CSV table of C-alpha atoms and ligand atoms in Angstrom, one decimal:
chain,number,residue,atom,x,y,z
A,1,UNK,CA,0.0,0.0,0.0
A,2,UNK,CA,1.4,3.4,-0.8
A,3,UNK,CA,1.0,7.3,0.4
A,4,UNK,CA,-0.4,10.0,-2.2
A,5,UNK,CA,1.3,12.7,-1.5
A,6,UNK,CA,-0.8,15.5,-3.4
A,7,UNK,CA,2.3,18.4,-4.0
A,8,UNK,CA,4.9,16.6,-3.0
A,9,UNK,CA,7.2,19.0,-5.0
A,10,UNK,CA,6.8,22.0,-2.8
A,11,UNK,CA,8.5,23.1,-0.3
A,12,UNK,CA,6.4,20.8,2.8
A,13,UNK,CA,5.4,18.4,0.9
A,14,UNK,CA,9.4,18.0,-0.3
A,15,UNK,CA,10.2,17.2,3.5
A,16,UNK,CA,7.4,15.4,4.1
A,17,UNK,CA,7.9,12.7,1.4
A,18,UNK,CA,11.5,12.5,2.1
A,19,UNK,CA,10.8,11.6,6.3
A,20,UNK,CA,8.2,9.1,4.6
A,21,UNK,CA,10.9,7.6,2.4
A,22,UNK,CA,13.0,7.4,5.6
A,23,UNK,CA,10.2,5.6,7.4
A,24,UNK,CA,9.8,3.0,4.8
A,25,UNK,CA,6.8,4.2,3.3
A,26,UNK,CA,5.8,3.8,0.0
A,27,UNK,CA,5.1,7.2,-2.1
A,28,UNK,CA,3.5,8.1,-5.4
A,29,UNK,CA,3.7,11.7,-5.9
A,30,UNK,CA,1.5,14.2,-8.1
A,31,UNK,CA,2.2,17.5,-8.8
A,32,UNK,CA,1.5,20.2,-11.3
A,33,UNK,CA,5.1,21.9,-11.1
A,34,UNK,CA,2.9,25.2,-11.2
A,35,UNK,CA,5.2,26.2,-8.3
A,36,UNK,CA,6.7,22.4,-7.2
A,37,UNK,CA,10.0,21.8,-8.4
A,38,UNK,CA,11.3,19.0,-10.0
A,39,UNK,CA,14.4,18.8,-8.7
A,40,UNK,CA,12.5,18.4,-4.8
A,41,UNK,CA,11.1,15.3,-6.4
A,42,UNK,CA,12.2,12.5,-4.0
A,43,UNK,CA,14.0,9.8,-7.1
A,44,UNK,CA,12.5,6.7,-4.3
A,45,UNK,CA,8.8,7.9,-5.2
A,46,UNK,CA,6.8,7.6,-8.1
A,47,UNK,CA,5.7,10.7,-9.9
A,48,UNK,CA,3.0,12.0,-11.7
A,49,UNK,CA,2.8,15.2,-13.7
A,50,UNK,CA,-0.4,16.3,-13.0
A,51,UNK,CA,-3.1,18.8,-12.0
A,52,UNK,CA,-5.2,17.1,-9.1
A,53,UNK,CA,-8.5,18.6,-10.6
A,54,UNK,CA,-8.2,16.6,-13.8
A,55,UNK,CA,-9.6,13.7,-12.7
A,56,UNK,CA,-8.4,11.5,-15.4
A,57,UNK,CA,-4.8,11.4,-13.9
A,58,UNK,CA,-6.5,10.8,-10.4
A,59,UNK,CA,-8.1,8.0,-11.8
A,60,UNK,CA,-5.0,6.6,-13.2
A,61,UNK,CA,-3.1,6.9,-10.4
A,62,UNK,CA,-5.9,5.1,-8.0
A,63,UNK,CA,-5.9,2.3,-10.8
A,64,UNK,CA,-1.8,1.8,-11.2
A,65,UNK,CA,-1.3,2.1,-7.4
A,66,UNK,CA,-2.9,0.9,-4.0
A,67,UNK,CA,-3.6,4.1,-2.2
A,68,UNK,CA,-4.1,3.2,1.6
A,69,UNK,CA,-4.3,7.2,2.3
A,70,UNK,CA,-3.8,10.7,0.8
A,71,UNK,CA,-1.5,13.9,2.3
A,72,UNK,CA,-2.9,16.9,0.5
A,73,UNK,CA,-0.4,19.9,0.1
A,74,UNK,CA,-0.9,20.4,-3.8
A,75,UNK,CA,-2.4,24.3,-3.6
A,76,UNK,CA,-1.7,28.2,-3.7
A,77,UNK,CA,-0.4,29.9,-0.8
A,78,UNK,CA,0.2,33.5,-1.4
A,79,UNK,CA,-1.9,36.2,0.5
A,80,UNK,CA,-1.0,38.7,-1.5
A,81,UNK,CA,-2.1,36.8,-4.8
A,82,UNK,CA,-5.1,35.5,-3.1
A,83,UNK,CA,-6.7,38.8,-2.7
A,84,UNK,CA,-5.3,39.9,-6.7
A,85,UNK,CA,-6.8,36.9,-7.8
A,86,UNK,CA,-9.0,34.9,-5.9
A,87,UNK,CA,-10.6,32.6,-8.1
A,88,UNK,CA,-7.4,31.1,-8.8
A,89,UNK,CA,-7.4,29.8,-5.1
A,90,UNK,CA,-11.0,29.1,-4.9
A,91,UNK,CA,-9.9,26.9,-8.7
A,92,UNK,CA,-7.2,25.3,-7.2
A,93,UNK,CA,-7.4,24.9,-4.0
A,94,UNK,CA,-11.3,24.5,-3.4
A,95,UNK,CA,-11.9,23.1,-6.5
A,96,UNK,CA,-8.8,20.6,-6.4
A,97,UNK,CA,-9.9,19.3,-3.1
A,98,UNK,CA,-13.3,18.7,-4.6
A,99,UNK,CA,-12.3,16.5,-7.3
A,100,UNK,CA,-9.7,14.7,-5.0
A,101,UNK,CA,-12.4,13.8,-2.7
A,102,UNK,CA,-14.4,12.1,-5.5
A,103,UNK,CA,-11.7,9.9,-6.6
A,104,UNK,CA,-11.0,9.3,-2.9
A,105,UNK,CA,-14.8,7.9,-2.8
A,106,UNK,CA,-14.6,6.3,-5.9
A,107,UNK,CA,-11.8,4.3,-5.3
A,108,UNK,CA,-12.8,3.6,-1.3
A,109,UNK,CA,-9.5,5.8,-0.1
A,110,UNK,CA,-10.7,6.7,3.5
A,111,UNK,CA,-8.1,8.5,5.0
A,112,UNK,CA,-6.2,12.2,4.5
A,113,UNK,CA,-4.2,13.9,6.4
A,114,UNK,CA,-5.1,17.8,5.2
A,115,UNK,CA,-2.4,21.0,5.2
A,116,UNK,CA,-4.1,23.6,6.5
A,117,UNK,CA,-3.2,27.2,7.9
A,118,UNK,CA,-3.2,29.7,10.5
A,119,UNK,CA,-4.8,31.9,8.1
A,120,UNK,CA,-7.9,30.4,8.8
A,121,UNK,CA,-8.3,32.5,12.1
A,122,UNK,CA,-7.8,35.7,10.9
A,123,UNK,CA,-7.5,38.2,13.5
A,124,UNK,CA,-6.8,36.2,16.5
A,125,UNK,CA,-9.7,36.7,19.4
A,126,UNK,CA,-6.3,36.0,21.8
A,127,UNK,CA,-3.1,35.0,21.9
A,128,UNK,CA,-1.9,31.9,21.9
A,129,UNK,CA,-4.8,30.8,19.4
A,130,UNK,CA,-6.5,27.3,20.1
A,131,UNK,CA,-8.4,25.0,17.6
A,132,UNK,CA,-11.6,26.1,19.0
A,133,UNK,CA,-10.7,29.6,18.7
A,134,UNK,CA,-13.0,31.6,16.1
A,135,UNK,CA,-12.2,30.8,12.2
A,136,UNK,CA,-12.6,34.1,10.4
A,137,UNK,CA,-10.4,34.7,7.3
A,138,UNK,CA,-9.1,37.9,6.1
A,139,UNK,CA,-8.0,37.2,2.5
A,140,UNK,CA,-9.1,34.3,0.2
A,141,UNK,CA,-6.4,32.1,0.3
A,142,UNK,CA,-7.5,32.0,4.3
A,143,UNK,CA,-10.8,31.8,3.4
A,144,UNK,CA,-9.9,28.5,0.7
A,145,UNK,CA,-8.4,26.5,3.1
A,146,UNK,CA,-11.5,27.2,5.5
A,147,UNK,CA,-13.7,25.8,3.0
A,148,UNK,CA,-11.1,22.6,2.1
A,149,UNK,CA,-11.3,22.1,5.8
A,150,UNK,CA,-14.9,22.4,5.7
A,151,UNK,CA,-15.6,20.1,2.7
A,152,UNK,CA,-14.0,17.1,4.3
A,153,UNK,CA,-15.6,17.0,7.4
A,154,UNK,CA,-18.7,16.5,5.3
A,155,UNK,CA,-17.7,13.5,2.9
A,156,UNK,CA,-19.2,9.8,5.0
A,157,UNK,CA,-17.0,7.8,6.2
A,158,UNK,CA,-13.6,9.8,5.9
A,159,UNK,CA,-11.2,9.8,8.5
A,160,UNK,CA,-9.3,13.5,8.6
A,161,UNK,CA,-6.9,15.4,10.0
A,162,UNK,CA,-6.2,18.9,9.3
A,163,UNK,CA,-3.0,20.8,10.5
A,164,UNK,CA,-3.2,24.6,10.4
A,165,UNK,CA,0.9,25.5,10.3
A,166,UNK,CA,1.9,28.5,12.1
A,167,UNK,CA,5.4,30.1,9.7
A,168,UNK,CA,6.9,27.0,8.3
A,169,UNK,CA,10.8,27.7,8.3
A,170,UNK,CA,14.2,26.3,7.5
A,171,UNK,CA,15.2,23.4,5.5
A,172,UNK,CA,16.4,19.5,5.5
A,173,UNK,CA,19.5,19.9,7.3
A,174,UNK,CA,21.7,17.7,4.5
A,175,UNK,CA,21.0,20.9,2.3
A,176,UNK,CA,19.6,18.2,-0.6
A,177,UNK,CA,16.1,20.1,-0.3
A,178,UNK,CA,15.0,23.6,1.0
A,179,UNK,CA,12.3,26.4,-0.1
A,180,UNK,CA,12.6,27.8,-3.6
A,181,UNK,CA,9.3,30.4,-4.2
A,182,UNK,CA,9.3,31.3,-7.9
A,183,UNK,CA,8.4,34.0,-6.3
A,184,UNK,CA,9.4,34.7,-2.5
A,185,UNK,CA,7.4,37.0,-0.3
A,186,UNK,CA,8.2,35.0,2.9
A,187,UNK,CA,10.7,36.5,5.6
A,188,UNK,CA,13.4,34.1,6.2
A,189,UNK,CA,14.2,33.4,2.6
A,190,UNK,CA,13.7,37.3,2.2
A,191,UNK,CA,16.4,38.1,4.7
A,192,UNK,CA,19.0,35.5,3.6
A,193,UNK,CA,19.3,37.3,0.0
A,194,UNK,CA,20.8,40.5,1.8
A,195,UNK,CA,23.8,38.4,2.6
A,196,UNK,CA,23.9,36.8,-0.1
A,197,UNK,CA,24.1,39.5,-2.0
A,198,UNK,CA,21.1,39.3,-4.2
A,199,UNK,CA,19.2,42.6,-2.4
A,200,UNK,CA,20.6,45.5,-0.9
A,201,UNK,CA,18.1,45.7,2.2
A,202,UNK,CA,15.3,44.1,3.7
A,203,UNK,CA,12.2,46.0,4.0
A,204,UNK,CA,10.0,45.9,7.4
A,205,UNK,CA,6.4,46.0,6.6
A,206,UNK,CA,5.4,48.6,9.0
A,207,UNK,CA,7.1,49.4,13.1
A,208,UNK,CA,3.6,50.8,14.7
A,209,UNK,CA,2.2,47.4,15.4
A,210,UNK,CA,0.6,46.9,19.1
A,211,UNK,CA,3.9,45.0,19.9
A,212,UNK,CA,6.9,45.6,22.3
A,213,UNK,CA,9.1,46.5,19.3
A,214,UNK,CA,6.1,47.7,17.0
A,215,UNK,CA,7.1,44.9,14.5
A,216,UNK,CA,4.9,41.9,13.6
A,217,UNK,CA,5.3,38.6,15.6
A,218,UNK,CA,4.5,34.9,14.1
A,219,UNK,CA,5.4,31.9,15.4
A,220,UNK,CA,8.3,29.9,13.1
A,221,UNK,CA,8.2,25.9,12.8
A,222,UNK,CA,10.9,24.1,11.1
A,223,UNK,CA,9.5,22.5,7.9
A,224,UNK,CA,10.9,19.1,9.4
A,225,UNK,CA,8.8,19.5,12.4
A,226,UNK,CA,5.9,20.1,10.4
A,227,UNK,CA,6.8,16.5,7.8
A,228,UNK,CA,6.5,15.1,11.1
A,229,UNK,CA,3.2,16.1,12.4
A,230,UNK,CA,1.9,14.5,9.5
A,231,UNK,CA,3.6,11.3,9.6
A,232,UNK,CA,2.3,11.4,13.2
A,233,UNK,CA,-1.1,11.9,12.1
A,234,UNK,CA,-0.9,9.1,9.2
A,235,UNK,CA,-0.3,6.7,11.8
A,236,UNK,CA,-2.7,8.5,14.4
A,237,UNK,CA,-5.7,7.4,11.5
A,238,UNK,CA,-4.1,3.9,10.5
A,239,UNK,CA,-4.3,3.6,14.6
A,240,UNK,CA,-8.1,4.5,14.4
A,241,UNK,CA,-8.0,8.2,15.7
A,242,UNK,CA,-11.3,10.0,15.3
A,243,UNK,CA,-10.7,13.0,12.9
A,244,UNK,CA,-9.7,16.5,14.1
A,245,UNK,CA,-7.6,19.6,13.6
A,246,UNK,CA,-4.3,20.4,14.9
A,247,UNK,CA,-2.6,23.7,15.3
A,248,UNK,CA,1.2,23.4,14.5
A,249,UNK,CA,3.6,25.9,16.1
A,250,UNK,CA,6.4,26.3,18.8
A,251,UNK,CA,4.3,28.4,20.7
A,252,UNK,CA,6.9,31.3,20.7
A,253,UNK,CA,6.5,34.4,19.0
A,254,UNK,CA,9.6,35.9,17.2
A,255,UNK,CA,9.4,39.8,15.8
A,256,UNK,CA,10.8,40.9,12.7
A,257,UNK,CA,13.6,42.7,14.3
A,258,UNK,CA,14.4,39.8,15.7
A,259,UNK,CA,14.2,37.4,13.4
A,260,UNK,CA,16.2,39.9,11.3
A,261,UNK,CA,19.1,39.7,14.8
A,262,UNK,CA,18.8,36.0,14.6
A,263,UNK,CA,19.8,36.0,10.8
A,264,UNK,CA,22.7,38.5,11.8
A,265,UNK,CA,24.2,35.9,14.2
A,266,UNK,CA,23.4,33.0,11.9
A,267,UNK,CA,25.6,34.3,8.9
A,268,UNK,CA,27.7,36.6,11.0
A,269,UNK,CA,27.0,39.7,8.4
A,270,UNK,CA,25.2,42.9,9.4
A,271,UNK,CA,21.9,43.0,7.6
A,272,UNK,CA,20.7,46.3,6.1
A,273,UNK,CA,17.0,47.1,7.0
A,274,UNK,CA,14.6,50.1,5.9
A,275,UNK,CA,11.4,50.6,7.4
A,276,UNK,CA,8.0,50.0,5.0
A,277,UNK,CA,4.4,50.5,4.8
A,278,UNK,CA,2.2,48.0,6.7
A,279,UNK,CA,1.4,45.1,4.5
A,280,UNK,CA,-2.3,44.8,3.8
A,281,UNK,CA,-3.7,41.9,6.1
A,282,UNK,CA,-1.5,41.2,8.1
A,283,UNK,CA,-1.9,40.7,11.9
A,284,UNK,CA,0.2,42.3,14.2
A,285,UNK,CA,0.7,38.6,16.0
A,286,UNK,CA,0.1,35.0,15.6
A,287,UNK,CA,1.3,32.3,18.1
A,288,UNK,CA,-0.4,28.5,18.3
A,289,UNK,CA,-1.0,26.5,21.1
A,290,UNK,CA,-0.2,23.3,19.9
A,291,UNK,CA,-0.7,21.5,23.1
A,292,UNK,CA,-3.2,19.5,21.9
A,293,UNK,CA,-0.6,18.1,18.9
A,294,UNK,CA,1.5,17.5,21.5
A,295,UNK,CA,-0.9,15.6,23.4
A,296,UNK,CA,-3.0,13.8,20.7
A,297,UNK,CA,-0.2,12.8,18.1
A,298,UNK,CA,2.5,12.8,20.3
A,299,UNK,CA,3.8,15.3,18.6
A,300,UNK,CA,7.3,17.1,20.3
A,301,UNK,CA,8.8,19.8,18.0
A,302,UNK,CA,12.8,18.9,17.9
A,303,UNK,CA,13.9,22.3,16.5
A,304,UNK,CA,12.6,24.9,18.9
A,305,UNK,CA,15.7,27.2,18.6
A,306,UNK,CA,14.9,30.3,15.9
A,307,UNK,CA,18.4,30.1,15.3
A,308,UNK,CA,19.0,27.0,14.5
A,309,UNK,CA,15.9,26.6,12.0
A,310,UNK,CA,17.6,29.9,10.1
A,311,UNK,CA,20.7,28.2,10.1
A,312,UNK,CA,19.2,25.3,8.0
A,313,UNK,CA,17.6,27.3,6.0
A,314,UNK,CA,21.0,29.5,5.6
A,315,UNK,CA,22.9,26.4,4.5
A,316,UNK,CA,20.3,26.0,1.9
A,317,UNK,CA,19.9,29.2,0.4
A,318,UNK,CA,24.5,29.7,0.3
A,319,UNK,CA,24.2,26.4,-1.6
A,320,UNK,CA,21.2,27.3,-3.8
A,321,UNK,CA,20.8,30.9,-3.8
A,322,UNK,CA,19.4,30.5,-7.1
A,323,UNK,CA,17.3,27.7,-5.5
A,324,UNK,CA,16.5,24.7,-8.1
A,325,UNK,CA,18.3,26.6,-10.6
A,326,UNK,CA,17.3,24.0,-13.1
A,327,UNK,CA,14.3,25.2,-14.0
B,1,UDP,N1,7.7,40.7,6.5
B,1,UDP,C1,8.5,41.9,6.4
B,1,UDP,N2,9.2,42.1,5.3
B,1,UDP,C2,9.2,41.2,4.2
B,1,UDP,C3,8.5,40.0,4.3
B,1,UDP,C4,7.7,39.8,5.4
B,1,UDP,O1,8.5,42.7,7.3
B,1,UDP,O2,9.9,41.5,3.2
B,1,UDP,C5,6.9,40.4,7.7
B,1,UDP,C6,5.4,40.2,7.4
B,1,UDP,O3,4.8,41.5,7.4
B,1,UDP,C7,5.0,39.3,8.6
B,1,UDP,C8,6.3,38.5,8.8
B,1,UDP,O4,7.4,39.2,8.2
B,1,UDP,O5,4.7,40.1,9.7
B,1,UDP,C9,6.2,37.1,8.2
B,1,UDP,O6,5.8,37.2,6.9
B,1,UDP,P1,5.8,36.0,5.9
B,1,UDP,O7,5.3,36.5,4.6
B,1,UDP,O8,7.1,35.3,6.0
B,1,UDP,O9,4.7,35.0,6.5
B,1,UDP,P2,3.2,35.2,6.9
B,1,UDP,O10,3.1,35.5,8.4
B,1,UDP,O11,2.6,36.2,6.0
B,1,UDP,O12,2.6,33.8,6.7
């Protein structure tokens, strides 16, 4: 029996089919390469080009393999892009997960473990946010995985899990895979170019935030952590685990001053800053309690130093700082 892993040439889906691969597991891949890469393609899985709302290639791949459950991670994830273009994520992301779920039925598939996000709450009501806090999206790629989450719950008979990630971070620390955005808006990555020469500055997206330094605070989790949790949940459902949702997060809140210190140390290079507009949407912080991962799934994140997850993610980018230049 093997593991669908639906976008396993992104950047979490990358990790989490190599820890599978590790485990012994058996993996068939699909994956569009809209923004997968095919160099992050594991060479011990089997891998389909293919967009997951053509059902055809869903259909063959439930007929040439024996799918004993599905980890979901093929769709878009920018917030920015979400809010220029939202029917691209309610396409592909609301629409993929529809047609997945059909072939799932058809082919008596009864288990998926679901990546979800943090940007399914919205403004948080408090700080750190719980599963059972409110869910109220403020851009459409929030709002997408809301309703992803949503379909599922509905669909007899399907066991779930859904993990909402707090800032997924770093990188596989043999260097062989890491995070390569065709086009990067995320922090870390951000950051790194400035010593690698590829930017002059980085820009702070606004210093008047309700915080103790007035820049925005999230909560980073290495991307190995996260492979993890779902590997943990996989065998959480094979185990008979009633379905549920899982916040995934350290559970400590880093600013973007210090994030921006952390990378200092991390590649011993000052790092030149300027101070920006606010970025549309964003809230000023966002911290999980993932106490109930921890209790449920066992789950016990091993890289809980900031520093350490940018120094994977460091060795990466000096190695790759054209990321998977192949393509
Ligand atoms: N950020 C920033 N400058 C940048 C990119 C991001 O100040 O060039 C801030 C952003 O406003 C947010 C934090 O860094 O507060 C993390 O942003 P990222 O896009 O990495 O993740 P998000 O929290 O949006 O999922």
């Amino acid at each position: 029996m093997a593991i669908l892993v639906c976008g396993g040439a992104g950047y979490i889906g990358s990790h989490t089919v190599y820890q599978l691969i590790k485990r012994g597991e058996k993996v068939i891949i699909i994956d569009n390469l809209q923004t997968g890469h095919r160099r992050a393609i594991n060479p011990a899985a089997k891998f389909y080009e293919g967009d997951i709302r053509n059902f055809s290639v869903l259909e063959k791949i439930f007929t040439e393999n024996e799918i004993e459950a599905v980890i979901h991670f093929a769709a878009n994830s920018l917030v920015g892009e979400s809010v220029e273009n939202p029917l691209k994520y309610f396409s592909n992301n609301v629409g993929g997960m529809q047609v997945l779920l059909e072939a799932m039925k058809n082919f008596c598939v009864d288990k998926i473990v679901f990546s979800s996000s943090a940007a399914v709450y919205g403004e948080p009501e408090k700080i750190p946010i719980s599963e059972t806090d409110k869910t109220s999206p403020t851009n459409p790629y929030g709002e997408s995985k809301l309703i992803m989450e949503q379909m599922i719950k509905w669909i007899p008979n399907l066991h779930y899990v859904s993990l909402r990630y707090f800032n997924a971070a770093g990188a596989i620390e043999s260097g062989e895979i890491g995070e390569a955005h065709k086009i990067e808006t995320h922090l870390i990555p951000l950051i790194l170019q400035v010593p690698l020469g590829k930017r002059d500055h980085i820009t702070i997206f606004g210093e008047d935030y309700p915080t103790p330094d007035g820049t925005c605070i999230r909560d980073y989790i290495h991307v190995l952590d996260l492979a993890d949790a779902h590997i943990l949940a996989l065998n959480y459902l094979r185990n008979g685990g009633k379905s549920d949702i899982f916040n995934l997060g350290n559970g400590k809140g880093f600013s973007v001053k210090e994030i921006i210190s952390a990378a200092e140390k991390v590649t011993a290079q000052k790092i030149k800053t300027e101070i920006g507009m606010r970025r549309a949407g964003d809230p000023a912080q966002l911290i999980a309690s993932s106490d109930k991962a921890k209790k449920i799934l066992n789950w016990t994140p091993k890289f809980n130093d900031v520093e350490k997850i940018i120094s994977t993610a460091w060795k990466w980018h000096k190695n790759n700082p054209e990321g998977y230049s192949d393509e």
